[in-house]
XYZ file of C-alpha atoms in Angstrom:
477
model
C -7.121 14.585 -0.782
C -8.564 11.376 -2.148
C -6.035 11.233 -4.961
C -3.257 11.657 -2.398
C -4.678 8.630 -0.566
C -3.345 6.482 -3.391
C 0.155 6.972 -1.965
C -0.914 5.434 1.364
C -0.035 1.877 2.314
C -2.731 -0.720 2.898
C -2.260 -0.438 6.661
C -2.625 3.347 6.476
C -5.786 3.044 4.402
C -7.275 0.634 6.934
C -6.434 3.075 9.750
C -8.222 5.874 7.880
C -11.224 3.638 7.122
C -11.526 2.673 10.775
C -11.426 6.326 11.821
C -13.915 7.186 9.050
C -11.431 9.692 7.633
C -11.507 8.001 4.217
C -13.971 5.724 2.487
C -13.251 2.737 0.235
C -15.593 4.391 -2.271
C -13.489 7.564 -2.359
C -10.215 5.654 -2.664
C -11.531 3.294 -5.338
C -12.962 6.188 -7.329
C -9.588 7.959 -7.159
C -7.781 4.775 -8.266
C -10.119 4.350 -11.218
C -9.620 7.977 -12.208
C -5.869 7.603 -12.051
C -6.051 4.499 -14.245
C -8.118 6.426 -16.782
C -5.528 9.229 -16.807
C -2.311 7.209 -16.794
C -2.966 3.826 -18.321
C -3.253 5.139 -21.897
C 0.364 6.251 -21.457
C 1.823 3.256 -19.600
C -0.401 0.323 -20.694
C -0.449 -1.536 -17.372
C -3.940 -3.064 -17.692
C -5.523 -5.537 -20.055
C -8.887 -5.118 -18.295
C -10.375 -2.504 -15.943
C -13.827 -2.975 -14.413
C -14.816 0.282 -12.711
C -18.453 -0.702 -12.293
C -17.675 -3.884 -10.429
C -14.966 -2.175 -8.369
C -17.396 0.509 -7.235
C -20.015 -2.082 -6.261
C -17.422 -3.851 -4.103
C -16.194 -0.543 -2.660
C -19.725 0.437 -1.623
C -20.179 -2.923 0.098
C -16.893 -2.374 1.925
C -17.910 1.151 2.914
C -21.119 -0.208 4.437
C -19.158 -2.746 6.459
C -16.791 -0.068 7.770
C -19.695 2.230 8.652
C -21.083 -0.566 10.827
C -17.659 -1.388 12.271
C -17.660 -4.871 10.750
C -14.801 -5.228 8.227
C -14.330 -8.772 6.947
C -10.540 -8.855 6.950
C -7.129 -7.224 6.816
C -7.614 -5.675 3.368
C -11.283 -4.711 3.380
C -11.738 -1.880 0.886
C -8.125 -1.814 -0.329
C -7.819 -1.506 -4.151
C -6.038 -4.471 -5.747
C -5.015 -5.802 -9.151
C -4.356 -9.295 -10.529
C -1.828 -10.306 -13.177
C -3.528 -11.751 -16.231
C -2.081 -15.213 -15.643
C -4.193 -15.809 -12.522
C -7.838 -16.849 -12.632
C -10.264 -14.159 -11.498
C -13.989 -14.838 -11.247
C -16.057 -12.970 -13.818
C -13.074 -11.772 -15.853
C -11.289 -13.601 -18.687
C -7.717 -14.756 -18.138
C -6.150 -14.239 -21.557
C -2.472 -14.689 -20.626
C -1.334 -12.039 -23.071
C -2.425 -14.214 -25.978
C -4.765 -13.696 -28.909
C -5.296 -17.465 -29.036
C -7.468 -17.662 -25.917
C -11.211 -17.253 -26.384
C -12.570 -14.782 -23.804
C -16.083 -16.176 -24.290
C -15.808 -18.834 -21.602
C -17.279 -19.370 -18.173
C -14.777 -17.574 -15.979
C -16.273 -18.702 -12.684
C -13.236 -19.419 -10.516
C -10.720 -17.401 -8.523
C -7.130 -18.542 -8.192
C -6.190 -19.125 -4.531
C -4.551 -15.723 -3.819
C -7.453 -13.909 -5.458
C -9.936 -15.982 -3.469
C -8.181 -15.216 -0.171
C -7.974 -11.481 -0.890
C -11.616 -11.400 -1.966
C -12.662 -13.178 1.238
C -10.981 -10.398 3.205
C -12.658 -7.589 1.310
C -10.119 -6.442 -1.305
C -11.598 -4.348 -4.117
C -10.339 -5.631 -7.467
C -9.803 -2.960 -10.122
C -8.693 -5.087 -13.064
C -6.072 -7.373 -14.571
C -2.517 -6.320 -15.403
C -0.506 -6.968 -18.528
C 1.940 -9.807 -19.195
C 3.881 -11.099 -22.179
C 2.273 -14.106 -23.841
C 2.047 -16.918 -21.244
C 4.499 -14.897 -19.118
C 7.398 -16.296 -21.122
C 9.944 -13.455 -21.002
C 11.479 -10.791 -18.791
C 9.851 -7.809 -20.507
C 6.175 -6.943 -20.959
C 4.897 -6.816 -24.495
C 2.469 -9.219 -26.098
C 0.474 -9.809 -29.287
C -2.655 -9.065 -27.246
C -1.828 -5.851 -25.391
C 1.211 -4.368 -27.114
C 4.044 -2.723 -25.186
C 3.968 -1.729 -21.512
C 6.416 1.029 -20.544
C 8.423 2.034 -17.499
C 7.028 4.511 -14.918
C 10.415 6.249 -14.674
C 10.885 6.692 -18.424
C 8.267 5.780 -21.009
C 10.973 4.993 -23.564
C 12.086 2.028 -21.448
C 10.741 -1.389 -20.495
C 9.363 -2.002 -17.001
C 10.651 -5.576 -17.192
C 8.419 -8.617 -16.932
C 6.648 -10.770 -16.984
C 4.690 -8.934 -14.258
C 5.378 -5.552 -15.845
C 1.784 -4.357 -15.702
C 1.570 -5.080 -11.975
C 4.811 -3.203 -11.322
C 3.742 -0.147 -13.317
C 0.360 -0.096 -11.559
C 2.096 -0.294 -8.178
C 4.636 2.420 -8.945
C 2.005 4.868 -10.189
C -0.570 4.236 -7.463
C -3.060 2.548 -9.797
C -4.149 0.346 -6.925
C -2.458 -0.557 -3.647
C -2.053 -4.354 -3.637
C -0.802 -6.230 -6.693
C -0.724 -10.015 -7.132
C 1.814 -11.364 -9.606
C 3.640 -14.534 -10.637
C 7.297 -15.564 -10.818
C 8.515 -18.553 -12.828
C 12.067 -17.315 -13.368
C 12.109 -13.751 -12.077
C 8.763 -12.320 -13.151
C 8.030 -10.595 -9.832
C 11.597 -9.519 -9.136
C 12.625 -8.272 -12.588
C 9.940 -5.571 -12.973
C 10.268 -4.659 -9.311
C 13.961 -4.038 -9.933
C 13.444 -1.986 -13.087
C 10.608 0.044 -11.528
C 12.029 0.682 -8.033
C 9.529 -1.458 -6.110
C 9.496 -4.164 -3.483
C 8.816 -7.576 -4.974
C 8.540 -10.835 -3.065
C 8.727 -14.383 -4.412
C 7.730 -16.627 -1.513
C 8.948 -20.148 -0.865
C 7.297 -22.491 -3.337
C 4.161 -23.977 -1.751
C 3.644 -21.245 0.859
C 1.077 -19.555 -1.405
C -1.273 -22.153 -2.944
C -1.656 -22.068 -6.723
C -4.443 -23.287 -9.009
C -4.213 -24.156 -11.761
C -0.476 -24.654 -11.873
C 1.441 -23.307 -14.831
C 3.026 -25.819 -17.229
C 6.297 -24.810 -15.517
C 5.003 -26.602 -12.407
C 7.242 -26.346 -9.369
C 9.149 -23.368 -10.780
C 6.106 -21.088 -10.600
C 5.424 -18.910 -7.554
C 2.744 -16.303 -6.828
C 3.255 -13.293 -4.587
C 3.057 -9.501 -4.192
C 4.591 -6.468 -5.841
C 4.207 -3.394 -3.655
C 5.420 0.080 -2.805
C 6.317 -0.966 0.756
C 7.457 -4.080 2.582
C 4.536 -3.796 4.993
C 2.045 -4.084 2.132
C 3.769 -7.250 0.939
C 3.642 -8.650 4.482
C -0.099 -7.975 4.663
C -0.684 -9.674 1.323
C 1.393 -12.665 2.381
C -0.545 -12.960 5.642
C -3.776 -13.120 3.652
C -2.759 -15.383 0.751
C -0.451 -17.880 2.491
C -3.413 -20.000 3.568
C -4.694 -23.457 2.733
C -6.480 -24.128 -0.531
C -7.655 -27.673 -1.258
C -7.031 -27.313 -4.992
C -3.219 -27.227 -4.728
C -1.651 -30.655 -4.351
C 1.847 -29.121 -4.088
C 1.192 -26.700 -1.248
C 3.223 -26.816 1.927
C 1.565 -27.072 5.342
C 0.389 -23.536 6.201
C 2.834 -21.647 8.408
C -0.074 -20.059 10.256
C 1.819 -16.858 10.983
C 1.199 -13.159 10.571
C 4.129 -11.909 8.505
C 3.788 -8.491 10.108
C 4.690 -9.765 13.579
C 8.489 -9.690 13.231
C 8.709 -7.033 10.548
C 10.196 -4.387 12.847
C 12.583 -6.695 14.719
C 15.684 -5.401 12.929
C 18.667 -7.372 11.659
C 21.284 -6.975 14.357
C 23.441 -10.087 14.361
C 21.868 -11.577 11.242
C 24.515 -13.280 9.077
C 24.388 -12.312 5.405
C 26.577 -13.819 2.689
C 27.185 -11.352 -0.145
C 27.851 -12.796 -3.587
C 28.452 -10.213 -6.302
C 28.229 -12.678 -9.216
C 27.089 -16.105 -7.914
C 30.191 -17.260 -9.790
C 28.974 -16.635 -13.335
C 27.209 -13.274 -13.774
C 28.581 -10.063 -15.264
C 27.154 -6.890 -13.782
C 27.084 -3.320 -15.073
C 29.691 -1.384 -13.026
C 27.241 1.323 -11.909
C 24.797 -1.330 -10.718
C 27.581 -3.137 -8.858
C 28.615 0.039 -7.001
C 25.057 0.670 -5.796
C 24.598 -2.924 -4.613
C 27.951 -2.724 -2.787
C 26.624 0.383 -1.049
C 23.467 -1.560 -0.143
C 25.609 -4.268 1.443
C 27.433 -1.645 3.547
C 24.093 -0.200 4.626
C 22.896 -3.603 5.818
C 26.110 -3.955 7.822
C 25.545 -0.511 9.328
C 22.136 -1.716 10.505
C 23.818 -4.456 12.557
C 23.978 -7.418 10.181
C 27.186 -9.385 9.806
C 27.845 -9.131 6.062
C 30.577 -11.346 4.617
C 31.675 -11.623 1.004
C 30.969 -15.045 -0.423
C 32.284 -16.597 -3.632
C 29.829 -19.371 -4.488
C 31.572 -20.345 -7.752
C 28.338 -21.728 -9.184
C 27.990 -22.729 -12.800
C 25.240 -20.802 -14.567
C 22.034 -22.800 -13.902
C 20.520 -21.493 -17.140
C 21.750 -24.806 -18.560
C 19.127 -26.421 -16.306
C 16.493 -23.736 -16.516
C 16.262 -23.073 -20.237
C 15.297 -26.657 -21.226
C 12.752 -26.818 -18.380
C 11.200 -23.571 -19.625
C 11.134 -24.933 -23.172
C 9.200 -27.998 -22.068
C 6.750 -25.792 -20.151
C 6.193 -23.629 -23.227
C 5.756 -26.713 -25.390
C 3.018 -27.880 -23.030
C 1.367 -24.452 -23.165
C 1.440 -24.344 -26.959
C 0.391 -27.965 -27.562
C -3.412 -27.443 -27.209
C -3.407 -24.497 -29.633
C -4.442 -25.359 -33.176
C -1.561 -25.019 -35.619
C -3.363 -22.431 -37.743
C -3.783 -20.148 -34.699
C -0.116 -20.248 -33.762
C 0.547 -17.544 -36.343
C -1.126 -15.203 -33.809
C 1.557 -15.939 -31.213
C 4.894 -14.375 -30.304
C 7.368 -16.012 -32.738
C 10.194 -16.174 -30.183
C 7.956 -18.098 -27.788
C 7.282 -20.661 -30.504
C 11.014 -21.119 -31.120
C 11.621 -22.008 -27.453
C 8.535 -24.215 -27.341
C 9.732 -26.191 -30.353
C 12.975 -27.008 -28.539
C 10.929 -28.370 -25.654
C 9.187 -30.927 -27.849
C 12.527 -32.619 -28.530
C 13.618 -33.193 -24.913
C 13.418 -36.834 -23.831
C 12.083 -38.048 -20.491
C 15.568 -39.221 -19.521
C 17.060 -35.825 -20.329
C 14.313 -34.119 -18.349
C 14.976 -36.295 -15.302
C 18.710 -35.604 -15.586
C 17.957 -31.891 -15.450
C 15.802 -32.381 -12.362
C 18.689 -34.211 -10.675
C 20.966 -31.259 -11.480
C 18.314 -28.983 -10.040
C 18.365 -31.022 -6.826
C 22.131 -30.545 -6.649
C 21.789 -26.760 -6.918
C 19.109 -26.716 -4.203
C 21.305 -28.802 -1.901
C 24.182 -26.389 -2.485
C 21.969 -23.499 -1.444
C 20.860 -25.355 1.688
C 24.511 -25.683 2.618
C 24.971 -21.934 2.192
C 22.117 -21.313 4.604
C 23.624 -23.626 7.175
C 26.104 -20.749 7.648
C 24.182 -17.667 6.546
C 20.693 -16.486 7.421
C 20.409 -14.649 4.112
C 22.161 -14.431 0.778
C 22.625 -11.012 -0.841
C 23.118 -10.500 -4.594
C 22.415 -7.833 -7.182
C 18.866 -8.207 -8.447
C 19.639 -7.486 -12.103
C 22.819 -7.082 -14.111
C 21.603 -3.968 -15.955
C 19.094 -1.145 -15.637
C 15.962 -0.741 -17.747
C 16.531 -0.527 -21.506
C 14.454 0.352 -24.565
C 10.846 -0.857 -24.489
C 9.746 -3.331 -27.136
C 13.028 -5.273 -26.992
C 13.767 -8.577 -25.238
C 17.382 -7.530 -24.633
C 19.262 -4.219 -24.652
C 19.463 -3.234 -28.338
C 23.264 -3.010 -28.448
C 23.684 -6.466 -29.961
C 25.641 -8.071 -27.129
C 22.815 -10.301 -25.841
C 20.278 -12.571 -27.479
C 17.929 -13.709 -24.683
C 16.452 -11.989 -21.624
C 18.023 -14.268 -19.023
C 21.458 -12.952 -19.986
C 20.647 -9.640 -18.267
C 18.733 -11.318 -15.420
C 21.242 -13.915 -14.210
C 20.330 -13.615 -10.501
C 16.663 -14.607 -10.642
C 16.081 -18.097 -12.049
C 18.466 -19.946 -9.717
C 16.049 -19.352 -6.856
C 13.062 -20.665 -8.780
C 15.045 -23.844 -9.258
C 15.808 -23.968 -5.512
C 12.295 -22.732 -4.547
C 13.674 -20.261 -1.988
C 12.071 -16.991 -0.875
C 13.651 -13.989 -2.581
C 12.953 -10.261 -2.395
C 13.757 -7.254 -4.548
C 14.906 -4.299 -2.430
C 15.438 -0.904 -4.135
C 18.898 0.386 -3.235
C 19.485 3.547 -5.259
C 19.533 5.215 -8.651
C 22.048 5.515 -11.448
C 23.309 8.855 -12.707
C 20.584 8.606 -15.363
C 17.942 8.343 -12.623
C 17.079 4.669 -13.119
C 16.329 2.352 -10.179
C 18.746 -0.339 -9.012
C 17.894 -3.127 -6.579
C 19.586 -5.754 -4.471
C 18.166 -9.223 -3.868
C 17.767 -10.906 -0.480
C 17.355 -14.702 -0.506
C 16.423 -16.882 2.467
C 16.334 -20.561 3.265
C 13.136 -22.339 2.330
C 10.200 -21.470 4.609
C 12.126 -18.649 6.282
C 10.150 -16.043 4.357
C 9.618 -13.936 7.474
C 13.359 -13.269 7.843
C 13.613 -12.049 4.248
C 10.740 -9.634 4.827
C 12.210 -8.512 8.144
C 15.607 -7.715 6.589
C 13.985 -5.892 3.668
C 11.915 -3.838 6.093
C 15.005 -2.902 8.125
C 16.634 -1.611 4.950
C 13.487 0.252 3.904
C 13.073 1.869 7.331
C 16.576 3.320 7.092
C 16.426 4.107 3.371
C 12.793 4.619 2.287
C 11.867 3.609 -1.225
C 11.200 6.429 -3.689
C 8.363 6.269 -6.192
C 8.374 7.937 -9.646
C 7.179 11.498 -10.078
C 4.345 10.747 -12.532
C 1.836 9.888 -9.804
C 2.862 12.908 -7.715
C 2.570 15.187 -10.722
C -0.904 13.839 -11.423
C -1.956 14.578 -7.832
C -0.525 18.086 -8.111
C -2.501 18.740 -11.291
C -5.676 17.632 -9.530
C -5.022 19.842 -6.528
C -4.211 22.905 -8.642
C -7.428 22.461 -10.598
C -9.443 22.602 -7.390
C -10.952 19.140 -7.845
């Protein structure tokens, strides 16, 4: 029974806690057991702290027994990507160059907000070094694999969070997205991923990639993402970039439907090439949205690939990340990261400002799109998951990860909210997703549209977690 509780949403867990049908201690114990069973196979965690999790779960249980929960997520098991500060745990960023023997005394803003409202943190999830690429392997933690097929990558850089979410190793999962790092693994793993408008969720400290870097949830359901957003989209004095708090509960309009909503559907954004099987499934997703009452119109944006803007900005960010590391320790780092970082050291201030002006032009173009359309619909990824341990599909046709993820980074440049919505499976049984993009600060409409799709076409999780539950039940535990 308690193992089965790991398939429940956060809202369902809270309902059971309130009715005293489940305890945070029971659910946390089951989550820890599942991590012990499955993580040696999938490698989703860099750190698990069962002792601390159980202490926090017992405190939550006591609050529920007295009818005094402290917030929306009291007693709900959660994880944190290992790029976000978490009090008492090292933040190693997938790198062997960071000394864990430091005073780790600070929570990043989303962790602080979730902790204030009673979340039980299980551990920290894996990332490539400094979150630099769209797959999850690092010198520190090795290779993380896909919950649908352990031969394949889960994507990245939030691959550990996505695997943990898909397999029920925790309920709420906080991740980061500087060019697709929430949306890529959500797409490859069949999950809901949400990159909020930049500034809605306060960040501290900011990544060297600055205003490209967002923090948000990966989850099994849209409602869980809405709960997380309601908790973490709150003021934090440490973030100079943050927007004025919206002060809304993202759950309020979640069930309002999408009748009459105008959606522009761009199959390529003007520059992307998409696997035919992926394209067919995203087309079907567009028809499903229309069947739910949205007005879906095909849209040819004819954009030039903004990777010409993004790649140099990433290189500068990586150069900043690498700069403090002593030269003799750089041999411990991912060689491909160092190649990109080196390019960043050669970019002049004038060239950097020119790129920022081009970025402004792209963002203005997207604002014009949203003067006509409430949402933009695209494929989420151009391919399905490929062999683990590779940056690109090992067929020799690509050299860098952004070639197979051409739909993600544009919306980091424009800072818009964007969501990954699972929309079917290939003949090989691999997940495919569409992407919904909204105008800045209209995050609630993106969530609402994703929820309408999910309500009509529920997301399917991989069988590994179900099989584990069945083994438990058959053993009489």
